[in-house]
Short mmCIF file of C-alpha atoms and ligand atoms in Angstrom, two decimals:
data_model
loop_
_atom_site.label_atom_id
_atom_site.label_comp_id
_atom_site.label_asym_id
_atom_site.label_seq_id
_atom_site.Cartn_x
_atom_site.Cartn_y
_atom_site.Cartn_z
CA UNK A 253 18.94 -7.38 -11.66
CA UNK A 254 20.75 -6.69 -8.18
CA UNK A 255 19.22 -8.07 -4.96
CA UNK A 256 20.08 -6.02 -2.00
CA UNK A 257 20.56 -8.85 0.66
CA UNK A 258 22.02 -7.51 4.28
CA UNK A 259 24.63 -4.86 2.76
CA UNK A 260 25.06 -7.38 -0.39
CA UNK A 261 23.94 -7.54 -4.12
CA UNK A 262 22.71 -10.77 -5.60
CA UNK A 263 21.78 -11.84 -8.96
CA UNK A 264 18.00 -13.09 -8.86
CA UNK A 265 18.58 -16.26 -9.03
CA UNK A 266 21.19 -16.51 -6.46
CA UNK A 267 18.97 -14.19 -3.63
CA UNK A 268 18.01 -16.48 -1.68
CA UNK A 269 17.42 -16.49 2.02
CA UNK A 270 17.08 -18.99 5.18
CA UNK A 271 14.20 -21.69 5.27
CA UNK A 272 14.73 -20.85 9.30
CA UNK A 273 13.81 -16.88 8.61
CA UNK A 274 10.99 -15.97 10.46
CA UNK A 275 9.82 -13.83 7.81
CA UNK A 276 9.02 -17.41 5.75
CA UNK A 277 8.11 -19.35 8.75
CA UNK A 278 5.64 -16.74 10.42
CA UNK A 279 4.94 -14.11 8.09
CA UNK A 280 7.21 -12.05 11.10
CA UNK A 281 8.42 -9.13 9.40
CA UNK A 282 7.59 -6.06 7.92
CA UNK A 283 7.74 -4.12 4.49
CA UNK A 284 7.43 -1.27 2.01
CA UNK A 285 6.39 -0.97 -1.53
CA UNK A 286 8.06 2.09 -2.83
CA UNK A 287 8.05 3.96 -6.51
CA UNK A 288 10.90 5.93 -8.26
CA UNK A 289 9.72 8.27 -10.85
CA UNK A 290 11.66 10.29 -13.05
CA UNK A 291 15.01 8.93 -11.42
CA UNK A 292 13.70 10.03 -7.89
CA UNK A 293 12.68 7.44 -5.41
CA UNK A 294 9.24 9.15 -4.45
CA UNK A 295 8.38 9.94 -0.44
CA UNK A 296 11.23 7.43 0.60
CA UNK A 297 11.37 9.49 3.93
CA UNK A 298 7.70 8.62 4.51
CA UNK A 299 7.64 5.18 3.43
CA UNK A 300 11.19 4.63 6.04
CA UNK A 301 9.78 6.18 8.75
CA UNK A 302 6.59 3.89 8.36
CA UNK A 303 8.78 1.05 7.91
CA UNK A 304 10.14 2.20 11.25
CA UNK A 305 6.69 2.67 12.87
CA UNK A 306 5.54 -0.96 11.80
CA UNK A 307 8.96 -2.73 13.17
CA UNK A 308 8.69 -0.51 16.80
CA UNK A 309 5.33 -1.46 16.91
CA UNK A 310 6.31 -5.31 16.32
CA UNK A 311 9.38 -5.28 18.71
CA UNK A 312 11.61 -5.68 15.36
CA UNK A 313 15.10 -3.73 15.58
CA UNK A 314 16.18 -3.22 12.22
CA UNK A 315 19.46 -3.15 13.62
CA UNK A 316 19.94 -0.06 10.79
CA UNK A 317 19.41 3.63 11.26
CA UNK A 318 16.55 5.51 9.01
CA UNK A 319 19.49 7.48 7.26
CA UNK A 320 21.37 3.74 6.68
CA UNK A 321 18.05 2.33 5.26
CA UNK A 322 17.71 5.00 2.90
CA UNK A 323 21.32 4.88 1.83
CA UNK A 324 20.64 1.28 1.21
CA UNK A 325 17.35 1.45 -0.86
CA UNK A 326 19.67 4.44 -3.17
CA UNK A 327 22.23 2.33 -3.89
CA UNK A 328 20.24 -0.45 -4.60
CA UNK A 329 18.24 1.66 -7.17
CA UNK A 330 21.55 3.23 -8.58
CA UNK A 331 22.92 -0.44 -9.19
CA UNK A 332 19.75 -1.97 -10.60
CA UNK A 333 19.96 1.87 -13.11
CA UNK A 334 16.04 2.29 -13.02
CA UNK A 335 14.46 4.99 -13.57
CA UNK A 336 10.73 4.18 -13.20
CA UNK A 337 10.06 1.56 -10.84
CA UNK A 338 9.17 -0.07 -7.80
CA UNK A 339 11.05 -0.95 -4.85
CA UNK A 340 10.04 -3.96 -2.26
CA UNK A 341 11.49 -3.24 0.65
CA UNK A 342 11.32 -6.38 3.45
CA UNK A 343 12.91 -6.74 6.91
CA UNK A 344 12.20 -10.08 8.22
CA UNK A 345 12.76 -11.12 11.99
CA UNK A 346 16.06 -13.24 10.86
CA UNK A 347 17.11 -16.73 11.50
CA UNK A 348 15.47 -18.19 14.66
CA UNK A 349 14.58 -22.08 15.56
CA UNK A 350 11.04 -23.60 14.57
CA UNK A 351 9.28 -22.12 17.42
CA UNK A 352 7.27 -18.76 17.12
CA UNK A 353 9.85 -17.16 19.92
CA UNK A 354 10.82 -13.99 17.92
CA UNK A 355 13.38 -13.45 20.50
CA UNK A 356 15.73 -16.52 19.06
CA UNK A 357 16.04 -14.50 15.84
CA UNK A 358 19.20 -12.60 16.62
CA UNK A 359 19.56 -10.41 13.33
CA UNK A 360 16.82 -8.99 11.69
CA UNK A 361 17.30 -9.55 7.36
CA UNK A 362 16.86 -6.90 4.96
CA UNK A 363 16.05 -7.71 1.37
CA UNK A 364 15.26 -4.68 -1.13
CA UNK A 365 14.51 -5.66 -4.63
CA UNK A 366 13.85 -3.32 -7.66
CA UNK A 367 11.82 -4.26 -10.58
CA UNK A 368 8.80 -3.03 -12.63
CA UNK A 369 5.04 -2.93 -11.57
CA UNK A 370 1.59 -2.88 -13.15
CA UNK A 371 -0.94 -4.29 -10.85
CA UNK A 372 -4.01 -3.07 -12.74
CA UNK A 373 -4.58 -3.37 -16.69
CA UNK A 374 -4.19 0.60 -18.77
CA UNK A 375 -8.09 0.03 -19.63
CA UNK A 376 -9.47 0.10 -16.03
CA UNK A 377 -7.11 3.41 -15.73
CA UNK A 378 -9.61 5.16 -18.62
CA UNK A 379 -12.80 2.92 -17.74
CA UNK A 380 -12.41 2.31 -13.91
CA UNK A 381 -12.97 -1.26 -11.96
CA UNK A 382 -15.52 -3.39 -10.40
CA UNK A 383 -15.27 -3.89 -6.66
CA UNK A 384 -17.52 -6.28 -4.60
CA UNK A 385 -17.14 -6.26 -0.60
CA UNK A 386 -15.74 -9.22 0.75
CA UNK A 387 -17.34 -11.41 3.46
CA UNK A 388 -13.95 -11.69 5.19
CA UNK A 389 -13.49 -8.62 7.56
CA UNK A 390 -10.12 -6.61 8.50
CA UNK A 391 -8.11 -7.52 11.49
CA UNK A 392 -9.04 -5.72 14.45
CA UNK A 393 -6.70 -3.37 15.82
CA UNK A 394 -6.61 -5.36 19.44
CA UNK A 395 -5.42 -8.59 17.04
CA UNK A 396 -2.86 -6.82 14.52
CA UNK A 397 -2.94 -3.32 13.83
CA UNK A 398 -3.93 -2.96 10.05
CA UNK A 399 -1.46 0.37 10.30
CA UNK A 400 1.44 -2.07 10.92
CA UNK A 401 2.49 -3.03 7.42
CA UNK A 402 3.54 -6.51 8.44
CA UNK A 403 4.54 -9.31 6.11
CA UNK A 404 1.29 -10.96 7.13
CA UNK A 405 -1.22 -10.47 4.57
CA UNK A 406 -3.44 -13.86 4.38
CA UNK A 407 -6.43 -11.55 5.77
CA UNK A 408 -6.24 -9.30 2.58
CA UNK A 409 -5.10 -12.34 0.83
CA UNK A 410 -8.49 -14.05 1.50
CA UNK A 411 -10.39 -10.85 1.01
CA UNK A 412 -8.53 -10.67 -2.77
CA UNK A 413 -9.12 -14.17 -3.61
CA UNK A 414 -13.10 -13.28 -3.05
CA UNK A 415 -12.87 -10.56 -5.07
CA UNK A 416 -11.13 -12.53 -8.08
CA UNK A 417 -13.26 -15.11 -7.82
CA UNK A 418 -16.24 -12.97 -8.02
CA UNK A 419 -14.71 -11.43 -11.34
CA UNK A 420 -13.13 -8.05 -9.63
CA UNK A 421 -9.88 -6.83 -9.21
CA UNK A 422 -10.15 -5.59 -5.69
CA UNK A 423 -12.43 -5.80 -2.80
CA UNK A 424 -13.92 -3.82 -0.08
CA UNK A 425 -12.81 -4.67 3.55
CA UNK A 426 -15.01 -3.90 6.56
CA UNK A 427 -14.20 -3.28 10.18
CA UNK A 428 -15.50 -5.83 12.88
CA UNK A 429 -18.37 -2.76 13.40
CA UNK A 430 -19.13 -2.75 9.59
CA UNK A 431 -17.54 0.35 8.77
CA UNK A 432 -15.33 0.38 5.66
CA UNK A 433 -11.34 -0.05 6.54
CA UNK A 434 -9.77 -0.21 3.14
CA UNK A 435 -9.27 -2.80 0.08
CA UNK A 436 -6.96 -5.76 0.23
CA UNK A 437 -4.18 -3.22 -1.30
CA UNK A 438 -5.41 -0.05 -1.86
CA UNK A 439 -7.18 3.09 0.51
CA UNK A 440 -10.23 4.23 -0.92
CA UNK A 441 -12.09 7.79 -1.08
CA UNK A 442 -15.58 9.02 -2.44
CA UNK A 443 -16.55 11.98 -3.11
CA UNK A 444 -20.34 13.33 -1.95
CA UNK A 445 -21.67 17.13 -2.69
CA UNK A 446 -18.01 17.71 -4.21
CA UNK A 447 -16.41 16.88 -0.96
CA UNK A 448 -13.87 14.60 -0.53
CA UNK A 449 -14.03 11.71 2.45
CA UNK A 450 -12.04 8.52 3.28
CA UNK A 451 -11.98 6.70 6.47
CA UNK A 452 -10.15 7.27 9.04
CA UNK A 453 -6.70 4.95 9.51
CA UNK A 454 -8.09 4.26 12.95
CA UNK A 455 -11.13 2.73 11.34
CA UNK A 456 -8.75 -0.38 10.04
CA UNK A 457 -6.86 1.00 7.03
CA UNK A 458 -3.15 1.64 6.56
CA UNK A 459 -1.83 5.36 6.54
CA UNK A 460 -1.41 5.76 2.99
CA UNK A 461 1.49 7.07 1.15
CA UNK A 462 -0.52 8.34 -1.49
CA UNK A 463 -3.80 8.66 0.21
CA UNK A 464 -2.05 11.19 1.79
CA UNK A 465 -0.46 12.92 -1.83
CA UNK A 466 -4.21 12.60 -2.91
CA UNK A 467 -4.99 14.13 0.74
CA UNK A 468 -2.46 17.27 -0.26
CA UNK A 469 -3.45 17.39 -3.78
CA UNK A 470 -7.05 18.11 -2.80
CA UNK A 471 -6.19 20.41 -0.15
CA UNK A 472 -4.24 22.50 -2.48
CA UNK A 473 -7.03 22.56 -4.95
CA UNK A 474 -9.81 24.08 -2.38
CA UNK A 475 -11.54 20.59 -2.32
CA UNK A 476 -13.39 19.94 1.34
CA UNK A 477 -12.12 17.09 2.55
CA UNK A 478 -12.51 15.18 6.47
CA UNK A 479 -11.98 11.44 6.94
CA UNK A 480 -15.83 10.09 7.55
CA UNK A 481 -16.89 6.47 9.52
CA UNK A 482 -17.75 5.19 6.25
CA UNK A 483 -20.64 2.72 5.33
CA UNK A 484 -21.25 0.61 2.45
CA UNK A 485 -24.11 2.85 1.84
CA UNK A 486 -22.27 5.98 1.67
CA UNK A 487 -19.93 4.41 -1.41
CA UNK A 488 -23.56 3.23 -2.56
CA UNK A 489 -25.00 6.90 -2.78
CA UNK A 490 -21.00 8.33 -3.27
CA UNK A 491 -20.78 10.79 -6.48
CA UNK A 492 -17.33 8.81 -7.58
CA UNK A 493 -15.25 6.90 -6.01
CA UNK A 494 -11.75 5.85 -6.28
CA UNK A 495 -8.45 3.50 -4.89
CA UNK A 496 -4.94 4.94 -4.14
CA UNK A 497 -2.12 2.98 -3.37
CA UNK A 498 2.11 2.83 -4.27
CA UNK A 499 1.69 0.12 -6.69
CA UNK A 500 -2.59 1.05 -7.91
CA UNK A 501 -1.39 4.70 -7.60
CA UNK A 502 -4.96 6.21 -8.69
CA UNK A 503 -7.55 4.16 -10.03
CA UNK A 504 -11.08 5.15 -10.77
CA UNK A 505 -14.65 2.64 -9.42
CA UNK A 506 -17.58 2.42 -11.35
CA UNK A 507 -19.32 -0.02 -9.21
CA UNK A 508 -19.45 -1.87 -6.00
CA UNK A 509 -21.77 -4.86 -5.71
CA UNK A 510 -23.36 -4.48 -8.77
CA UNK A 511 -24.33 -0.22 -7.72
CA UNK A 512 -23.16 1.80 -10.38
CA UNK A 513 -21.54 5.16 -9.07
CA UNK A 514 -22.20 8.14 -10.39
CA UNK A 515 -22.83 7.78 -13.82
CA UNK A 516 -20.77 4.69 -14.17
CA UNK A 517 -17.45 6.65 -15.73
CA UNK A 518 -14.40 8.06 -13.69
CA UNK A 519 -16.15 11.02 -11.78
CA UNK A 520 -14.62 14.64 -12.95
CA UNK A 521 -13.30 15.58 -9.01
CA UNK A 522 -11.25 12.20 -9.58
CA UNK A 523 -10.00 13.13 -12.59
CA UNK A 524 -8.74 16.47 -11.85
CA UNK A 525 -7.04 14.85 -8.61
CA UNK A 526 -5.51 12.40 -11.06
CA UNK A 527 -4.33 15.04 -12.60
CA UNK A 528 -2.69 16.71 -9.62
CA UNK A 529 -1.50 13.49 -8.45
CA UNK A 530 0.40 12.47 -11.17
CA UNK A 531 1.89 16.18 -11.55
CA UNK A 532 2.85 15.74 -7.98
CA UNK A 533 4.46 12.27 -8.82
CA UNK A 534 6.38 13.50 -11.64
CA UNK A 535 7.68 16.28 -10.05
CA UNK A 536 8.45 14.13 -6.88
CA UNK A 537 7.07 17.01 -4.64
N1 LIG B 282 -3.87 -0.59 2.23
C1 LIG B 282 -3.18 -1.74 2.16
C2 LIG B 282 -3.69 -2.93 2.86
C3 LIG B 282 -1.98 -1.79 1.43
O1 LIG B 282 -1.27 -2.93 1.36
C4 LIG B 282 -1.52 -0.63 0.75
C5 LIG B 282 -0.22 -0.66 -0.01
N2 LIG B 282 -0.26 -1.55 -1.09
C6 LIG B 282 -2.30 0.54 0.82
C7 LIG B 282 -3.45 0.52 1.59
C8 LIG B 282 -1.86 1.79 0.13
O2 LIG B 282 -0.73 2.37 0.78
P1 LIG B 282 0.39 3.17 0.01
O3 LIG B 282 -0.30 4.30 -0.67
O4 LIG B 282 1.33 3.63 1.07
O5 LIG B 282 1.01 2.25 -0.96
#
């Protein structure tokens, strides 16, 4: 395994960075998770220019171009020779001193490291998962942006923990109003009346990579779709619902808080936009 660590490779064991780095200190810093298919490092344009969006709207300078990034995440993924994976792409702040001053880290540090993922067991793939909403709500946007992928995750960390403790694999998040952002690592859609509906990224969830393939997939199929204030209620009453995400890619829910949806088995909209999804993945469209 190569670790990409500002322009050089390390083995695992010897990629290591500062105990002074931000990043480690304050969580300042900002990332991607990225997936290469078929030898093709899927939407890396997208997932750069977000990476880009999140570090502008932090007052991070990458101190790299978009076009230098992606030359770096290529080579790193021609070195490591994968050709399914995932990519974890992280730009920290840098080196500072112990105080929170952002402006004492003089060089941000990127770190891209390529290695294999499975976040959710095969099963819940055929069967579908469990999701409870968690007590702990999303950030508001006035406090942190939830569009900013920062390296600051203890919200969604909290909201996880719930859900494992409760026996699930993910959990609901809700805005400060009550409407549903998102899940601690995943967007999530339902479909009502055979039309599609997520919320709205404004509404506290991050602008999907893949919610918006799934978007495109269903849109090309001649499924209605419009992003919908969402309540708990609507997933209640939803047809089927399911999660998208880089790492989750498309994953199925039977129930939330103990409400079965549907008829308790991956809905047949989801599965045909599994279908198209993972056409659209293979192919690297
Ligand atoms: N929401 C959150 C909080 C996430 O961390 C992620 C990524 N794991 C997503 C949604 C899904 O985004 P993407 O499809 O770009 O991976």
């Amino acid at each position: 395994m190569k670790i990409y660590i500002d322009g050089d490779f390390y083995a695992k064991e010897d990629a290591k960075i500062s105990v002074y780095d931000h990043g480690l200190l304050y969580g300042d810093g900002v990332f991607e998770g990225i997936r290469i298919y078929n030898d093709r490092i899927f939407r890396l344009k997208e997932h750069i220019k977000r990476l880009y969006l999140s570090a502008g709207a932090i007052l991070l300078d990458i101190g790299i171009t978009q076009d230098a990034m992606i030359t770096a995440v290529q080579k790193t993924v021609e070195a490591n020779k994968k050709k399914d994976g995932y990519i974890r792409l992280v730009v920290t702040r840098g080196v500072g001193n112990l105080g929170l001053n952002p402006f004492t880290c003089k060089k941000a540090s990127i770190i891209i490291i390529v290695d294999d993922i499975q976040l959710y067991p095969e099963e819940h793939y055929e069967k579908g998962i469990s999701i409870i909403t968690s007590s702990v709500r999303r950030i508001p946007p006035d406090s942190l942006d939830p569009r900013i992928k920062s390296l600051n995750y203890l919200n969604n960390i909290m909201a996880k923990t719930e859900a494992i403790q409760a026996g699930c694999l993910e959990a609901l998040m809700l805005n400060q109003q009550g409407y549903v952002a998102e899940c601690t690592g995943d967007n999530i859609f339902y479909i009502k009346d055979r039309a599609l509906f997520t919320p709205a990224s404004s509404l506290g969830a991050l602008q999907g990579i893949t919610r918006d393939v799934v978007i495109e997939a269903a849109e090309k199929a001649g499924i209605t779709f419009r992003e919908a204030a969402t309540t708990t209620y609507d997933l209640y009453t939803s047809d089927e619902c399911f999660l998208t995400g880089t790492a989750a890619e498309m994953i199925p829910v039977v129930t939330i808080d103990g409400r079965t949806i549907g008829n308790g088995k991956p809905g047949e909209i989801t599965l045909d936009l599994k279908k198209a999804f993972m056409k659209s993945i293979t192919a690297c469209e």
